[in-house]
Amino acid sequence: MAVEAAAVILAAGQGTRMRSSMAKVLHPVGGLPMVARVVANVKKAGLDSIYLVVGHQGDKVQAALPDIPCVVQEQQLGTGHAVDQCREVLAGFKGPVLVTYGDTPLFRPETLAGVVEYHNQQQAAATVITAHMEDPAGYGRIKRDAAGRVLGIVEQKDATAAEQLIQEINTGTYCFDGPLLFQYLQRITPDNAQAEYYLPDVLPLLIADGYSAAGFAVEDARESMGINDRVQLAEAEAILQERLRRHWMLQGVTMIDPTQVWLDDDCSIGQDTVLYPGVHVQAGTVIGRGCTIGPNVRLQGTAIGDGVTVEQAVLTEARVGSETTIGPFAYLRPGAVIGDRCRIGDFVEVKNSTVGDDTSAAHHIYLGDAHVGHGVNVGCGTITANYDGRVKSRTTIEDGAFIGSNSCLVAPVTIGSGAFVAAGSTITEDVPPEGLGIARGRQVNKESWTKRRSQGDPK
Ligand code: UD1
Ligand code: CA
């Protein structure tokens, strides 16, 4: 069996054109820093031994990927020099080495696995992923002989007018024979227009010594897209979103206007769910079947059951049972756990609270640090006063209780099962099961008061 491949990801460059205080490779695409996406793609391709070459803001890149060993390239002397930084960590490694960049996050795992497989099949010393570009400006061009054999790569800045017409480009991702790579990296020189150690320069040296180089053409050139500025960042995001939308539509999800649905790849959406415009399904979200989501909903790390309706709402790290309706204009914060067949209506905020099945909290309500049983009616304007300025306290509303409108439940407090709270009450003591809690000033009516006021006696 062939030795498993190792991977080297180059991410030492500054990325000046991003005009950012954050390292380029940490800018997210599809909700994941682009270098983390490259790592994920490489892992999905089946490679586990991964090294990152870092330089600018290397500590921050390492912090974003604590499990991936980083090798520091102090000075950016070229792609060949960058790979050479892994000489020690890969010393003694006999297998193939995949080299790719931290700023090309669109390579499919299948393509990365494909180049390694092709490289092994061809028994090549080096295999480069190539792409056909209508406008190849800026890229290294692939030079082949009359028989189509790869001879080498010439950089734009070193290319003759004739070479500049070549439309087959170097994507910058390769598979090399590990020992030969490090042996030949010792022989490249910065004798070129950019005075850099070019990684592709090992190809002609290998070929001159009788080794073979291969080209592995990628069908969709967009896979190899590198991100250098924020325009390309947005283009890459669009390509990724198109892929994700397509995937979920083919799984049975309806999108009224796919261009207005944003998806992270770490999410899942059930069959027959309909997504309206303005829906953002973020990492860690799981949506069940037959749901109606949107317009204008953001879901992050949230689990939603089947047959749920969510409209104009933000849900972060929340859980919602089946057949429940959320919104319009609801805010479910971390720790909100809502049961089945509930109604969480307009201007309702729920934080760190459980709400039992068949409970209604229909309008203008704050539930914080509360346990609400099933079959409860929480009236309009109800508030759990959970914070006294020092500590947070819990409110318990037991099964079947009825909370009248505009009640303030001052925690810690318990409303017993089947109990009533009269509208407008400020409840500071427990209400027993089946009891009525009423806590408000009595109304006084003053007869003919306006008339007396106009006569100068407002009492
Ligand atoms: C490189 C290739 C070119 C190819 C193109 C594809 C070389 C000499 N040229 O050109 O043939 O068409 O990629 O995008 O390799 N990096 C480091 N350390 C360095 C230099 C670069 O980590 O010392 C990293 C950069 O952060 C970047 C990547 O390597 O992610 C590519 O470097 P860059 O200078 O952009 O290479 P190109 O000129 O685009
Ligand atoms: Ca580049």
Short mmCIF file of C-alpha atoms and ligand atoms in Angstrom, two decimals:
data_model
loop_
_atom_site.label_atom_id
_atom_site.label_comp_id
_atom_site.label_asym_id
_atom_site.label_seq_id
_atom_site.Cartn_x
_atom_site.Cartn_y
_atom_site.Cartn_z
CA MET A 1 0.00 0.00 0.00
CA ALA A 2 1.19 3.49 -0.84
CA VAL A 3 2.42 5.65 2.04
CA GLU A 4 -0.20 8.15 3.11
CA ALA A 5 0.42 11.69 1.90
CA ALA A 6 1.39 14.61 4.10
CA ALA A 7 0.25 18.17 3.38
CA VAL A 8 2.00 21.53 3.54
CA ILE A 9 -0.16 24.65 3.49
CA LEU A 10 1.58 27.93 2.70
CA ALA A 11 0.19 30.86 4.66
CA ALA A 12 3.11 33.12 5.49
CA GLY A 13 2.28 35.98 3.15
CA GLN A 14 0.96 39.27 4.45
CA GLY A 15 -1.96 39.72 2.10
CA THR A 16 -1.41 43.47 1.79
CA ARG A 17 -4.18 43.86 -0.77
CA MET A 18 -6.81 42.89 1.78
CA ARG A 19 -6.07 46.20 3.53
CA SER A 20 -6.83 44.60 6.84
CA SER A 21 -5.40 44.48 10.33
CA MET A 22 -6.34 40.80 10.33
CA ALA A 23 -4.17 38.25 8.54
CA LYS A 24 -5.61 37.50 5.12
CA VAL A 25 -5.96 33.76 5.71
CA LEU A 26 -8.12 34.40 8.79
CA HIS A 27 -10.83 36.20 6.83
CA PRO A 28 -13.84 33.90 6.76
CA VAL A 29 -15.40 32.32 3.71
CA GLY A 30 -18.64 30.45 4.32
CA GLY A 31 -18.32 31.17 8.02
CA LEU A 32 -14.86 29.62 8.39
CA PRO A 33 -11.44 31.36 8.27
CA MET A 34 -10.15 30.58 4.78
CA VAL A 35 -7.09 28.73 6.08
CA ALA A 36 -9.31 26.61 8.36
CA ARG A 37 -11.38 25.77 5.30
CA VAL A 38 -8.24 24.71 3.44
CA VAL A 39 -7.30 22.50 6.40
CA ALA A 40 -10.82 21.03 6.44
CA ASN A 41 -10.67 20.32 2.69
CA VAL A 42 -7.29 18.63 3.06
CA LYS A 43 -8.61 16.51 5.95
CA LYS A 44 -11.70 15.56 3.95
CA ALA A 45 -9.33 14.49 1.16
CA GLY A 46 -8.04 11.94 3.66
CA LEU A 47 -4.75 13.58 4.70
CA ASP A 48 -4.10 13.78 8.42
CA SER A 49 -0.48 14.83 8.62
CA ILE A 50 -0.77 18.58 7.92
CA TYR A 51 1.76 21.39 8.42
CA LEU A 52 1.11 25.10 8.11
CA VAL A 53 3.86 27.50 7.07
CA VAL A 54 3.14 30.81 8.81
CA GLY A 55 4.83 34.20 8.95
CA HIS A 56 2.78 37.36 9.18
CA GLN A 57 0.59 37.13 12.31
CA GLY A 58 1.73 33.54 12.64
CA ASP A 59 0.70 33.41 16.29
CA LYS A 60 -2.86 34.36 15.39
CA VAL A 61 -3.03 31.80 12.61
CA GLN A 62 -1.71 29.16 15.01
CA ALA A 63 -4.28 30.22 17.63
CA ALA A 64 -7.06 29.77 15.08
CA LEU A 65 -5.86 26.22 14.35
CA PRO A 66 -4.40 24.94 17.60
CA ASP A 67 -4.31 21.31 16.43
CA ILE A 68 -2.28 21.96 13.29
CA PRO A 69 1.49 22.21 13.71
CA CYS A 70 2.83 25.51 12.40
CA VAL A 71 6.31 26.11 11.04
CA VAL A 72 7.49 29.71 10.98
CA GLN A 73 8.96 31.25 7.84
CA GLU A 74 10.63 34.37 9.23
CA GLN A 75 11.20 36.04 5.85
CA GLN A 76 9.02 35.45 2.81
CA LEU A 77 11.64 34.54 0.27
CA GLY A 78 9.32 32.66 -2.10
CA THR A 79 7.13 29.58 -2.33
CA GLY A 80 10.12 27.24 -2.63
CA HIS A 81 11.70 28.72 0.49
CA ALA A 82 8.35 28.43 2.28
CA VAL A 83 8.02 24.69 1.58
CA ASP A 84 11.66 24.21 2.58
CA GLN A 85 10.75 25.32 6.12
CA CYS A 86 9.15 21.90 6.52
CA ARG A 87 12.39 20.08 5.80
CA GLU A 88 12.89 19.15 9.46
CA VAL A 89 9.32 18.21 10.35
CA LEU A 90 9.14 16.00 7.27
CA ALA A 91 12.65 14.55 7.55
CA GLY A 92 12.43 10.81 7.06
CA PHE A 93 8.95 11.02 5.56
CA LYS A 94 8.90 8.80 2.51
CA GLY A 95 5.44 9.47 1.06
CA PRO A 96 3.97 12.08 -1.26
CA VAL A 97 3.58 15.68 -0.10
CA LEU A 98 0.61 17.78 -1.13
CA VAL A 99 1.44 21.49 -1.28
CA THR A 100 -1.36 24.04 -1.34
CA TYR A 101 -2.05 27.62 -0.20
CA GLY A 102 -3.97 28.99 2.76
CA ASP A 103 -5.71 31.47 0.47
CA THR A 104 -7.22 28.99 -2.03
CA PRO A 105 -10.19 27.64 -0.06
CA LEU A 106 -12.32 26.48 -3.00
CA PHE A 107 -10.48 23.30 -3.97
CA ARG A 108 -12.86 20.42 -3.49
CA PRO A 109 -11.62 17.59 -1.28
CA GLU A 110 -12.22 15.28 -4.28
CA THR A 111 -9.75 17.33 -6.35
CA LEU A 112 -7.08 17.25 -3.65
CA ALA A 113 -7.52 13.50 -3.19
CA GLY A 114 -7.54 13.21 -6.98
CA VAL A 115 -4.14 14.81 -7.52
CA VAL A 116 -2.53 12.54 -4.93
CA GLU A 117 -4.09 9.49 -6.54
CA TYR A 118 -3.09 10.57 -10.05
CA HIS A 119 0.44 11.33 -8.84
CA ASN A 120 0.74 7.82 -7.40
CA GLN A 121 -0.70 6.23 -10.54
CA GLN A 122 1.67 8.14 -12.81
CA GLN A 123 4.62 7.42 -10.52
CA ALA A 124 5.56 11.05 -11.08
CA ALA A 125 8.10 12.99 -9.05
CA ALA A 126 5.85 16.05 -9.19
CA THR A 127 2.23 16.52 -10.24
CA VAL A 128 0.79 20.00 -10.59
CA ILE A 129 -2.91 20.85 -10.61
CA THR A 130 -3.46 22.95 -13.71
CA ALA A 131 -6.43 24.96 -14.92
CA HIS A 132 -7.46 26.55 -18.18
CA MET A 133 -7.92 30.32 -17.88
CA GLU A 134 -9.38 32.64 -20.52
CA ASP A 135 -7.27 35.37 -18.97
CA PRO A 136 -4.16 33.74 -17.48
CA ALA A 137 -2.52 37.06 -16.51
CA GLY A 138 -0.60 36.87 -13.26
CA TYR A 139 -0.32 33.10 -13.11
CA GLY A 140 2.58 30.82 -13.80
CA ARG A 141 2.15 29.12 -17.20
CA ILE A 142 2.53 25.39 -17.79
CA LYS A 143 5.14 24.52 -20.39
CA ARG A 144 4.70 21.22 -22.20
CA ASP A 145 6.65 19.54 -24.98
CA ALA A 146 5.16 18.50 -28.32
CA ALA A 147 4.09 15.20 -26.77
CA GLY A 148 2.21 17.04 -24.02
CA ARG A 149 4.70 16.18 -21.26
CA VAL A 150 5.06 18.84 -18.56
CA LEU A 151 8.44 20.53 -18.79
CA GLY A 152 8.09 23.26 -16.20
CA ILE A 153 6.34 26.42 -15.13
CA VAL A 154 7.24 29.94 -16.13
CA GLU A 155 6.11 32.87 -14.01
CA GLN A 156 4.27 35.76 -15.65
CA LYS A 157 7.10 38.12 -14.82
CA ASP A 158 9.69 35.84 -16.41
CA ALA A 159 7.60 34.77 -19.42
CA THR A 160 8.33 35.64 -23.03
CA ALA A 161 5.54 37.11 -25.18
CA ALA A 162 4.91 33.65 -26.65
CA GLU A 163 4.79 32.01 -23.20
CA GLN A 164 2.31 34.63 -22.02
CA LEU A 165 -0.19 33.31 -24.57
CA ILE A 166 -0.33 29.92 -22.79
CA GLN A 167 -3.71 29.54 -21.10
CA GLU A 168 -2.90 26.50 -19.00
CA ILE A 169 -1.85 27.82 -15.61
CA ASN A 170 -0.29 26.59 -12.40
CA THR A 171 -2.96 26.61 -9.68
CA GLY A 172 -0.21 26.51 -7.04
CA THR A 173 -1.34 23.14 -5.68
CA TYR A 174 0.89 20.14 -6.28
CA CYS A 175 1.77 16.69 -5.16
CA PHE A 176 5.48 15.88 -4.85
CA ASP A 177 7.52 12.85 -4.00
CA GLY A 178 8.55 13.91 -0.48
CA PRO A 179 12.26 12.95 -0.41
CA LEU A 180 12.85 14.26 -3.97
CA LEU A 181 11.09 17.53 -3.14
CA PHE A 182 13.44 18.37 -0.29
CA GLN A 183 16.47 17.12 -2.17
CA TYR A 184 15.74 19.37 -5.16
CA LEU A 185 14.63 22.39 -3.10
CA GLN A 186 18.29 22.64 -2.10
CA ARG A 187 19.17 23.28 -5.71
CA ILE A 188 16.80 26.14 -6.66
CA THR A 189 18.12 29.70 -6.81
CA PRO A 190 16.45 33.12 -6.63
CA ASP A 191 17.78 33.90 -10.06
CA ASN A 192 14.58 35.39 -11.54
CA ALA A 193 12.58 38.59 -11.99
CA GLN A 194 11.31 38.57 -8.38
CA ALA A 195 14.56 37.34 -6.79
CA GLU A 196 12.54 34.63 -5.03
CA TYR A 197 12.97 30.93 -4.48
CA TYR A 198 10.27 29.58 -6.79
CA LEU A 199 8.79 26.21 -5.84
CA PRO A 200 7.96 25.35 -9.49
CA ASP A 201 11.67 25.58 -10.31
CA VAL A 202 12.17 22.07 -8.94
CA LEU A 203 10.22 20.69 -11.92
CA PRO A 204 12.81 21.24 -14.69
CA LEU A 205 15.59 20.08 -12.32
CA LEU A 206 13.73 16.83 -11.67
CA ILE A 207 13.01 16.35 -15.36
CA ALA A 208 16.66 16.98 -16.30
CA ASP A 209 17.59 14.12 -13.97
CA GLY A 210 15.14 11.78 -15.69
CA TYR A 211 12.19 12.05 -13.29
CA SER A 212 8.76 12.76 -14.69
CA ALA A 213 6.34 15.62 -13.97
CA ALA A 214 2.60 15.32 -14.52
CA GLY A 215 -0.28 17.77 -14.93
CA PHE A 216 -3.65 17.14 -13.31
CA ALA A 217 -6.19 19.46 -14.94
CA VAL A 218 -9.10 20.69 -12.85
CA GLU A 219 -12.33 21.02 -14.83
CA ASP A 220 -13.75 24.06 -13.07
CA ALA A 221 -10.99 26.66 -12.91
CA ARG A 222 -12.89 28.50 -10.18
CA GLU A 223 -11.78 25.81 -7.71
CA SER A 224 -8.27 27.17 -7.85
CA MET A 225 -9.28 30.75 -7.19
CA GLY A 226 -6.93 32.51 -4.81
CA ILE A 227 -8.11 35.35 -2.60
CA ASN A 228 -5.97 38.46 -2.59
CA ASP A 229 -8.44 41.28 -1.96
CA ARG A 230 -11.98 41.80 -0.70
CA VAL A 231 -13.47 41.70 -4.18
CA GLN A 232 -12.10 38.17 -4.61
CA LEU A 233 -13.23 37.36 -1.08
CA ALA A 234 -16.81 38.19 -2.08
CA GLU A 235 -16.44 36.23 -5.34
CA ALA A 236 -15.20 33.18 -3.45
CA GLU A 237 -18.08 33.48 -0.99
CA ALA A 238 -20.54 33.60 -3.90
CA ILE A 239 -19.04 30.46 -5.46
CA LEU A 240 -19.16 28.63 -2.15
CA GLN A 241 -22.72 29.74 -1.44
CA GLU A 242 -23.81 28.57 -4.88
CA ARG A 243 -22.36 25.13 -4.14
CA LEU A 244 -24.01 24.88 -0.72
CA ARG A 245 -27.41 26.06 -1.99
CA ARG A 246 -27.27 23.62 -4.84
CA HIS A 247 -26.41 20.81 -2.47
CA TRP A 248 -29.37 21.51 -0.16
CA MET A 249 -31.85 22.17 -2.98
CA LEU A 250 -30.95 18.78 -4.43
CA GLN A 251 -31.59 17.32 -0.96
CA GLY A 252 -35.18 18.60 -1.10
CA VAL A 253 -35.01 22.10 0.38
CA THR A 254 -36.99 24.86 -1.37
CA MET A 255 -35.37 28.29 -1.62
CA ILE A 256 -37.72 31.00 -2.85
CA ASP A 257 -34.72 33.06 -3.97
CA PRO A 258 -31.48 31.10 -3.55
CA THR A 259 -29.35 34.22 -3.95
CA GLN A 260 -30.81 35.51 -0.69
CA VAL A 261 -30.08 32.45 1.41
CA TRP A 262 -26.70 32.20 3.15
CA LEU A 263 -25.41 28.90 4.41
CA ASP A 264 -22.45 27.75 6.45
CA ASP A 265 -21.26 24.29 5.55
CA ASP A 266 -21.62 22.94 9.05
CA CYS A 267 -25.43 22.89 8.99
CA SER A 268 -28.22 20.57 7.95
CA ILE A 269 -31.69 21.23 6.55
CA GLY A 270 -34.53 18.71 6.31
CA GLN A 271 -36.58 17.78 3.29
CA ASP A 272 -39.54 19.99 2.30
CA THR A 273 -38.32 22.87 4.39
CA VAL A 274 -38.86 26.22 2.68
CA LEU A 275 -36.33 29.03 3.09
CA TYR A 276 -37.56 32.54 2.34
CA PRO A 277 -35.25 35.43 1.43
CA GLY A 278 -32.92 36.79 4.06
CA VAL A 279 -32.28 33.50 5.84
CA HIS A 280 -28.80 32.91 7.26
CA VAL A 281 -28.20 29.37 8.45
CA GLN A 282 -24.98 29.50 10.43
CA ALA A 283 -22.61 26.89 11.80
CA GLY A 284 -24.00 24.12 13.96
CA THR A 285 -27.61 24.63 12.94
CA VAL A 286 -29.89 21.67 12.30
CA ILE A 287 -33.33 22.32 10.78
CA GLY A 288 -35.93 19.53 10.58
CA ARG A 289 -38.36 18.64 7.83
CA GLY A 290 -41.28 20.68 6.57
CA CYS A 291 -40.28 23.91 8.28
CA THR A 292 -40.95 27.41 6.99
CA ILE A 293 -38.01 29.69 7.77
CA GLY A 294 -37.90 33.40 7.00
CA PRO A 295 -38.05 35.94 5.66
CA ASN A 296 -35.15 37.47 7.59
CA VAL A 297 -34.05 34.86 10.05
CA ARG A 298 -30.59 34.18 11.44
CA LEU A 299 -29.99 30.80 13.01
CA GLN A 300 -26.72 30.02 14.74
CA GLY A 301 -25.93 26.77 16.53
CA THR A 302 -29.65 26.11 16.79
CA ALA A 303 -31.63 22.88 16.53
CA ILE A 304 -35.14 23.07 15.12
CA GLY A 305 -37.64 20.18 14.95
CA ASP A 306 -40.11 19.39 12.18
CA GLY A 307 -42.95 21.59 10.95
CA VAL A 308 -41.65 24.72 12.67
CA THR A 309 -42.34 28.25 11.44
CA VAL A 310 -39.75 30.94 12.15
CA GLU A 311 -40.24 34.45 10.81
CA GLN A 312 -38.16 37.61 11.30
CA ALA A 313 -36.15 36.20 14.18
CA VAL A 314 -32.67 35.64 15.57
CA LEU A 315 -31.95 32.31 17.25
CA THR A 316 -28.55 31.62 18.76
CA GLU A 317 -27.69 28.34 20.48
CA ALA A 318 -31.37 27.60 21.01
CA ARG A 319 -33.48 24.46 20.66
CA VAL A 320 -37.00 24.41 19.30
CA GLY A 321 -39.36 21.41 19.29
CA SER A 322 -41.70 20.44 16.47
CA GLU A 323 -44.81 22.27 15.21
CA THR A 324 -43.83 25.41 17.11
CA THR A 325 -44.07 28.93 15.71
CA ILE A 326 -41.41 31.54 16.43
CA GLY A 327 -41.85 35.22 15.64
CA PRO A 328 -42.30 37.45 13.85
CA PHE A 329 -39.65 39.46 15.67
CA ALA A 330 -38.54 36.99 18.31
CA TYR A 331 -35.09 36.63 19.87
CA LEU A 332 -34.02 33.27 21.24
CA ARG A 333 -30.70 33.48 23.03
CA PRO A 334 -28.34 30.75 24.24
CA GLY A 335 -30.02 28.18 26.42
CA ALA A 336 -33.54 28.83 25.15
CA VAL A 337 -35.19 25.41 24.91
CA ILE A 338 -38.71 25.52 23.50
CA GLY A 339 -41.05 22.52 23.41
CA ASP A 340 -43.45 21.21 20.79
CA ARG A 341 -46.53 23.12 19.56
CA CYS A 342 -45.52 26.31 21.35
CA ARG A 343 -46.15 29.83 20.24
CA ILE A 344 -43.33 32.29 20.78
CA GLY A 345 -44.71 35.39 19.17
CA ASP A 346 -43.73 38.94 18.39
CA PHE A 347 -41.19 40.82 20.51
CA VAL A 348 -40.56 37.86 22.76
CA GLU A 349 -37.05 37.30 24.10
CA VAL A 350 -36.07 34.03 25.73
CA LYS A 351 -32.71 33.41 27.39
CA ASN A 352 -31.45 30.38 29.31
CA SER A 353 -35.00 29.16 29.84
CA THR A 354 -36.97 26.03 29.13
CA VAL A 355 -40.51 26.30 27.84
CA GLY A 356 -42.70 23.18 27.96
CA ASP A 357 -44.95 21.82 25.21
CA ASP A 358 -48.16 23.65 24.22
CA THR A 359 -47.15 26.84 25.97
CA SER A 360 -47.97 30.24 24.54
CA ALA A 361 -45.92 33.38 24.98
CA ALA A 362 -47.47 35.39 22.22
CA HIS A 363 -46.42 39.01 22.54
CA HIS A 364 -43.96 41.35 24.24
CA ILE A 365 -42.43 39.03 26.80
CA TYR A 366 -39.05 38.51 28.45
CA LEU A 367 -38.28 35.08 29.84
CA GLY A 368 -34.80 34.91 31.37
CA ASP A 369 -33.49 32.12 33.62
CA ALA A 370 -36.98 30.65 33.79
CA HIS A 371 -38.50 27.23 33.77
CA VAL A 372 -41.93 27.34 32.19
CA GLY A 373 -44.02 24.17 32.24
CA HIS A 374 -46.36 22.88 29.57
CA GLY A 375 -49.74 24.30 28.72
CA VAL A 376 -48.83 27.68 30.24
CA ASN A 377 -50.25 30.96 28.98
CA VAL A 378 -47.82 33.82 29.44
CA GLY A 379 -49.71 37.06 28.93
CA CYS A 380 -48.63 40.04 26.90
CA GLY A 381 -46.04 42.21 28.60
CA THR A 382 -44.90 39.61 31.14
CA ILE A 383 -41.37 39.98 32.43
CA THR A 384 -39.22 37.74 34.58
CA ALA A 385 -37.19 40.14 36.70
CA ASN A 386 -34.19 37.82 36.94
CA TYR A 387 -31.44 40.26 37.89
CA ASP A 388 -31.16 42.37 41.02
CA GLY A 389 -27.96 44.06 39.91
CA ARG A 390 -25.80 41.41 41.57
CA VAL A 391 -27.11 37.92 40.96
CA LYS A 392 -29.38 36.21 38.48
CA SER A 393 -32.30 34.25 39.98
CA ARG A 394 -34.69 31.74 38.53
CA THR A 395 -38.42 31.92 37.94
CA THR A 396 -40.51 28.75 37.83
CA ILE A 397 -43.93 28.71 36.22
CA GLU A 398 -45.48 25.29 36.66
CA ASP A 399 -47.73 23.40 34.25
CA GLY A 400 -51.03 24.96 33.24
CA ALA A 401 -50.45 28.29 34.99
CA PHE A 402 -51.93 31.48 33.55
CA ILE A 403 -49.92 34.69 33.79
CA GLY A 404 -52.05 37.78 33.24
CA SER A 405 -50.83 40.60 31.04
CA ASN A 406 -48.18 43.00 32.16
CA SER A 407 -47.05 40.95 35.12
CA CYS A 408 -43.63 41.30 36.64
CA LEU A 409 -42.38 38.08 38.21
CA VAL A 410 -39.57 39.05 40.57
CA ALA A 411 -37.18 36.08 40.84
CA PRO A 412 -36.60 33.86 42.70
CA VAL A 413 -40.28 33.02 42.61
CA THR A 414 -42.53 30.07 41.75
CA ILE A 415 -46.01 30.16 40.24
CA GLY A 416 -47.67 26.84 41.16
CA SER A 417 -49.36 24.55 38.68
CA GLY A 418 -52.73 25.75 37.45
CA ALA A 419 -52.33 29.04 39.36
CA PHE A 420 -53.38 32.44 38.08
CA VAL A 421 -51.54 35.73 38.25
CA ALA A 422 -53.79 38.73 37.92
CA ALA A 423 -52.94 41.15 35.12
CA GLY A 424 -50.66 43.98 36.16
CA SER A 425 -49.27 42.19 39.22
CA THR A 426 -45.76 42.50 40.55
CA ILE A 427 -45.25 39.07 42.06
CA THR A 428 -42.58 38.82 44.75
CA GLU A 429 -43.87 35.77 46.63
CA ASP A 430 -44.70 32.26 45.46
CA VAL A 431 -48.25 31.66 44.26
CA PRO A 432 -49.58 28.25 45.41
CA PRO A 433 -50.90 25.72 42.91
CA GLU A 434 -54.46 26.51 41.78
CA GLY A 435 -54.24 29.85 43.65
CA LEU A 436 -54.57 33.43 42.44
CA GLY A 437 -51.76 35.90 42.92
CA ILE A 438 -52.83 39.52 42.73
CA ALA A 439 -50.35 42.24 43.62
CA ARG A 440 -51.26 45.72 42.51
CA GLY A 441 -52.61 48.96 43.97
CA ARG A 442 -56.37 49.20 44.21
CA GLN A 443 -58.07 51.57 41.81
CA VAL A 444 -59.63 54.73 43.22
CA ASN A 445 -62.16 56.64 41.12
CA LYS A 446 -62.67 60.32 41.92
CA GLU A 447 -66.09 61.51 40.78
CA SER A 448 -66.33 64.78 38.80
CA TRP A 449 -62.59 65.31 39.14
CA THR A 450 -61.99 67.22 35.89
CA LYS A 451 -64.76 69.64 36.73
CA ARG A 452 -63.32 70.33 40.19
CA ARG A 453 -59.84 70.80 38.69
CA SER A 454 -61.11 73.46 36.31
CA GLN A 455 -62.65 75.22 39.32
CA GLY A 456 -59.22 75.29 40.99
CA ASP A 457 -59.68 72.35 43.36
CA PRO A 458 -57.83 69.35 41.85
CA LYS A 459 -58.26 67.05 44.90
C1 UD1 B 1 2.36 31.29 -7.33
C2 UD1 B 1 3.11 30.44 -8.35
C3 UD1 B 1 2.44 30.58 -9.72
C4 UD1 B 1 0.98 30.18 -9.62
C5 UD1 B 1 0.29 30.99 -8.53
C6 UD1 B 1 -1.10 30.46 -8.31
C7 UD1 B 1 5.40 30.48 -7.59
C8 UD1 B 1 6.75 31.03 -7.81
N1 UD1 B 1 4.47 30.90 -8.41
O1 UD1 B 1 2.50 32.64 -7.74
O2 UD1 B 1 3.10 29.76 -10.64
O3 UD1 B 1 0.33 30.39 -10.86
O4 UD1 B 1 1.00 30.87 -7.28
O5 UD1 B 1 -1.77 31.27 -7.39
O6 UD1 B 1 5.21 29.66 -6.71
N2 UD1 B 1 3.90 32.24 0.41
C9 UD1 B 1 4.54 31.96 1.58
N3 UD1 B 1 5.86 32.32 1.71
C10 UD1 B 1 6.54 32.93 0.71
C11 UD1 B 1 5.86 33.18 -0.50
C12 UD1 B 1 4.55 32.83 -0.63
O7 UD1 B 1 3.96 31.42 2.51
O8 UD1 B 1 7.74 33.20 0.91
C13 UD1 B 1 2.49 31.87 0.27
C14 UD1 B 1 1.61 33.10 0.16
O9 UD1 B 1 1.12 33.48 1.43
C15 UD1 B 1 0.51 32.65 -0.76
C16 UD1 B 1 1.15 31.57 -1.60
O10 UD1 B 1 2.31 31.17 -0.92
O11 UD1 B 1 -0.56 32.08 -0.07
C17 UD1 B 1 1.43 32.02 -3.02
O12 UD1 B 1 2.36 33.05 -2.99
P1 UD1 B 1 2.34 34.23 -4.03
O13 UD1 B 1 3.49 35.09 -3.80
O14 UD1 B 1 0.98 34.84 -4.06
O15 UD1 B 1 2.58 33.45 -5.39
P2 UD1 B 1 2.12 33.93 -6.82
O16 UD1 B 1 2.99 35.04 -7.26
O17 UD1 B 1 0.67 34.12 -6.86
CA CA B 2 -1.24 34.63 -5.28
#
